[in-house]
């Protein structure tokens, strides 16, 4: 992809829960894109409980200037919160396989399952939510699945639980109308974790929102359909630039 000019907003990539910066290795990214790491996922765990507000504020504090925020799943949730809390700093938002809110009860169940059973006990259910059956049964093993399986088995179970509890604090549905910047909501047609209707809600409620559907994509779109996501990121940045002109 072409390099960004010095005056252009920086692209900041926000990963899903449990994923570290390597999750973007499969995607053709804009030159100079910054890979953010959340506490507990590629960097030490935070002492205080994680919240969407805190994670959003941290992203803006750690990356100076105007920002194009690109996030998948939990990363998309953080992007929405950052855009609402810091509209002067966020030039555009691309959120993939995510929604405007989350179920606190479901997130707490996942947190407790990780804490009490350990990562090996939640591995199967997590991978099943994240990937298509074809990717999970591929031979030789799908590289995205290999990355995710290895990552999860080596992850601190308490960090994983903290991530789910942060997601439980996500609730932006009633505020999406305040988003003044271009917003692209990407949905995966094979996403078992985030229904199409969740992406539709974001695209419809954001004043400058649009919906893009990748029919073959699962929840971990960046791992199983990285080429498609790379093209969508490029198109989003071009659209956002046109919107500013």
Coordinates of C-alpha atoms in Angstrom, one line a residue:
X1 CA 0.0 0.0 0.0
X2 CA 1.1 3.6 -0.5
X3 CA 2.8 5.5 2.2
X4 CA 0.9 8.1 4.2
X5 CA 1.9 11.8 4.0
X6 CA 3.2 13.5 7.1
X7 CA 0.0 15.4 7.5
X8 CA -2.2 12.4 7.2
X9 CA -3.8 10.7 10.2
X10 CA -1.9 7.6 11.5
X11 CA -3.5 4.2 11.1
X12 CA -3.7 2.4 14.4
X13 CA -4.6 -1.3 14.5
X14 CA -6.6 -2.7 17.4
X15 CA -6.6 -6.5 17.8
X16 CA -9.3 -8.8 19.1
X17 CA -9.4 -10.1 22.7
X18 CA -6.5 -12.4 23.4
X19 CA -4.6 -11.5 20.3
X20 CA -1.3 -9.7 20.2
X21 CA 0.4 -7.6 17.5
X22 CA 1.2 -10.6 15.4
X23 CA -2.5 -11.0 14.5
X24 CA -1.9 -8.4 11.7
X25 CA 1.0 -10.3 10.1
X26 CA -1.4 -11.9 7.6
X27 CA -2.8 -8.6 6.3
X28 CA -1.4 -6.3 3.7
X29 CA -1.2 -3.1 5.8
X30 CA -0.7 0.6 5.1
X31 CA 2.9 1.7 5.4
X32 CA 3.5 3.0 8.9
X33 CA 0.5 1.5 10.4
X34 CA 0.8 1.2 14.2
X35 CA 0.0 -2.1 16.0
X36 CA -1.5 -1.4 19.4
X37 CA -1.2 -4.0 22.1
X38 CA -3.8 -4.3 24.9
X39 CA -2.7 -5.0 28.5
X40 CA -2.2 -8.8 29.0
X41 CA -2.0 -9.5 25.3
X42 CA 1.6 -9.0 24.2
X43 CA 2.4 -6.7 27.1
X44 CA 2.0 -7.0 30.9
X45 CA -1.4 -7.2 32.5
X46 CA -2.8 -4.0 34.0
X47 CA -3.2 -3.9 37.8
X48 CA -6.6 -2.2 37.6
X49 CA -9.7 -3.8 36.0
X50 CA -9.9 -3.1 32.2
X51 CA -12.8 -1.1 30.9
X52 CA -13.7 0.1 27.4
X53 CA -13.3 3.7 28.5
X54 CA -9.9 3.1 30.0
X55 CA -8.7 1.2 26.9
X56 CA -10.0 3.9 24.6
X57 CA -8.3 6.6 26.5
X58 CA -5.1 4.6 26.5
X59 CA -5.1 4.2 22.7
X60 CA -5.5 8.0 22.2
X61 CA -2.8 8.8 24.8
X62 CA -0.3 6.3 23.3
X63 CA -0.7 7.4 19.7
X64 CA -0.3 11.1 19.0
X65 CA -2.0 13.1 16.3
X66 CA -5.2 12.3 14.3
X67 CA -6.0 8.7 14.0
X68 CA -7.6 6.2 11.7
X69 CA -8.7 3.4 14.0
X70 CA -9.0 -0.1 12.6
X71 CA -10.3 -2.7 15.0
X72 CA -11.5 -6.3 14.9
X73 CA -13.9 -7.6 17.6
X74 CA -12.8 -6.1 20.9
X75 CA -10.5 -3.8 19.0
X76 CA -13.5 -2.5 17.1
X77 CA -15.3 -1.9 20.4
X78 CA -12.4 0.1 21.7
X79 CA -12.3 2.1 18.4
X80 CA -16.0 3.1 18.8
X81 CA -15.4 4.2 22.4
X82 CA -12.3 6.2 21.4
X83 CA -14.2 7.9 18.6
X84 CA -17.0 8.9 21.0
X85 CA -14.7 10.0 23.8
X86 CA -12.2 11.8 21.6
X87 CA -13.9 12.9 18.4
X88 CA -11.3 15.6 17.8
X89 CA -8.6 12.9 17.6
X90 CA -10.3 10.2 15.5
X91 CA -10.4 10.8 11.8
X92 CA -12.2 7.6 10.9
X93 CA -13.2 4.2 12.2
X94 CA -13.2 0.8 10.6
X95 CA -14.7 -1.9 12.9
X96 CA -14.9 -5.5 11.8
X97 CA -16.9 -8.4 13.3
X98 CA -18.1 -6.4 16.3
X99 CA -21.2 -4.7 17.6
X100 CA -22.3 -1.6 19.4
X101 CA -22.8 -3.3 22.7
X102 CA -22.1 -6.6 24.5
X103 CA -23.9 -8.9 26.9
X104 CA -22.3 -8.6 30.4
X105 CA -23.7 -11.9 31.5
X106 CA -22.2 -13.8 28.5
X107 CA -18.9 -12.0 28.9
X108 CA -18.8 -12.9 32.6
X109 CA -19.5 -16.6 31.8
X110 CA -16.5 -16.6 29.4
X111 CA -14.3 -14.9 32.0
X112 CA -15.2 -17.4 34.7
X113 CA -14.7 -20.3 32.3
X114 CA -11.1 -19.1 31.6
X115 CA -10.3 -18.5 35.2
X116 CA -11.6 -21.8 36.5
X117 CA -10.9 -24.2 33.7
X118 CA -7.7 -22.7 32.2
X119 CA -7.0 -22.0 28.6
X120 CA -7.0 -25.6 27.4
X121 CA -10.6 -25.9 28.6
X122 CA -11.8 -22.9 26.6
X123 CA -9.7 -23.5 23.5
X124 CA -12.2 -25.6 21.5
X125 CA -15.2 -23.3 22.1
X126 CA -13.1 -20.2 21.4
X127 CA -11.6 -21.5 18.1
X128 CA -15.1 -22.7 17.0
X129 CA -16.5 -19.2 17.5
X130 CA -13.5 -17.7 15.7
X131 CA -13.0 -19.8 12.6
X132 CA -15.0 -21.6 9.9
X133 CA -15.1 -25.4 10.0
X134 CA -13.1 -25.5 6.8
X135 CA -10.2 -23.6 8.4
X136 CA -10.3 -25.7 11.6
X137 CA -10.1 -29.0 9.7
X138 CA -7.7 -27.8 7.0
X139 CA -4.7 -30.1 6.2
X140 CA -2.0 -28.9 6.3
X141 CA -3.2 -26.7 9.3
X142 CA -4.4 -23.2 8.5
X143 CA -1.7 -20.7 9.5
X144 CA -4.2 -18.4 11.2
X145 CA -5.6 -21.3 13.2
X146 CA -2.1 -22.3 14.2
X147 CA -1.3 -18.8 15.4
X148 CA -4.6 -18.6 17.4
X149 CA -4.3 -22.0 19.0
X150 CA -0.6 -21.5 20.0
X151 CA -1.5 -18.0 21.3
X152 CA -4.4 -19.1 23.4
X153 CA -2.6 -22.1 24.9
X154 CA 0.2 -19.8 26.1
X155 CA -2.0 -17.0 27.3
X156 CA -2.5 -16.1 30.9
X157 CA -6.0 -17.2 31.7
X158 CA -6.5 -14.2 34.0
X159 CA -5.6 -11.8 31.2
X160 CA -8.1 -13.5 29.0
X161 CA -10.8 -13.2 31.7
X162 CA -9.9 -9.5 32.1
X163 CA -10.4 -9.0 28.4
X164 CA -13.9 -10.5 28.6
X165 CA -14.8 -8.3 31.5
X166 CA -13.6 -5.2 29.6
X167 CA -15.9 -6.2 26.8
X168 CA -18.8 -6.5 29.3
X169 CA -18.5 -2.7 29.8
X170 CA -19.1 -2.0 26.1
X171 CA -22.3 -0.1 25.4
X172 CA -22.3 2.5 22.6
X173 CA -25.6 1.8 20.8
X174 CA -27.4 4.9 22.0
X175 CA -24.5 7.1 21.2
X176 CA -23.6 6.0 17.6
X177 CA -25.5 9.0 16.2
X178 CA -22.8 11.3 17.7
X179 CA -20.1 9.9 15.5
X180 CA -19.1 12.6 13.1
X181 CA -16.4 10.8 11.2
X182 CA -16.6 8.1 8.5
X183 CA -17.4 4.7 9.9
X184 CA -17.1 1.4 8.0
X185 CA -18.6 -1.6 9.7
X186 CA -17.3 -4.9 8.3
X187 CA -19.3 -8.1 8.8
X188 CA -18.3 -11.7 8.1
X189 CA -20.9 -13.9 6.5
X190 CA -19.6 -16.9 8.4
X191 CA -19.1 -15.1 11.7
X192 CA -20.5 -17.3 14.5
X193 CA -19.6 -14.8 17.3
X194 CA -21.0 -11.5 15.9
X195 CA -24.2 -11.6 13.7
X196 CA -24.6 -9.4 10.6
X197 CA -27.3 -7.4 12.4
X198 CA -24.7 -6.1 14.8
X199 CA -22.6 -4.6 12.0
X200 CA -25.8 -3.3 10.3
X201 CA -26.7 -1.4 13.4
X202 CA -23.4 0.4 13.5
X203 CA -23.6 1.3 9.8
X204 CA -27.2 2.5 10.1
X205 CA -26.9 4.5 13.3
X206 CA -23.6 6.2 12.5
X207 CA -24.4 9.4 10.4
X208 CA -21.5 8.6 8.0
X209 CA -21.6 4.9 8.3
X210 CA -21.4 2.2 5.6
X211 CA -21.6 -1.6 5.7
X212 CA -19.3 -4.1 4.0
X213 CA -20.0 -7.8 4.1
X214 CA -17.3 -10.5 3.3
X215 CA -19.4 -13.6 2.7
X216 CA -16.7 -16.1 3.5
X217 CA -15.2 -14.4 6.5
X218 CA -15.5 -15.7 10.1
X219 CA -15.0 -13.8 13.3
X220 CA -11.2 -13.7 12.9
X221 CA -11.4 -12.1 9.5
X222 CA -7.8 -10.9 9.8
X223 CA -6.6 -14.4 10.2
X224 CA -8.8 -16.3 7.7
X225 CA -9.6 -13.7 5.1
X226 CA -6.6 -11.3 5.4
X227 CA -6.5 -10.3 1.7
X228 CA -10.2 -9.2 1.8
X229 CA -9.6 -7.2 5.0
X230 CA -6.5 -5.6 3.5
X231 CA -8.5 -4.4 0.4
X232 CA -11.3 -3.1 2.7
X233 CA -8.8 -1.1 4.8
X234 CA -7.4 0.5 1.7
X235 CA -10.9 1.3 0.4
X236 CA -11.9 2.7 3.7
X237 CA -8.9 5.0 3.9
X238 CA -9.5 6.3 0.4
X239 CA -13.2 6.9 1.3
X240 CA -12.2 8.7 4.5
X241 CA -9.8 10.9 2.6
X242 CA -12.4 11.8 0.0
X243 CA -14.8 12.7 2.8
X244 CA -12.3 15.2 4.2
X245 CA -11.7 16.9 0.9

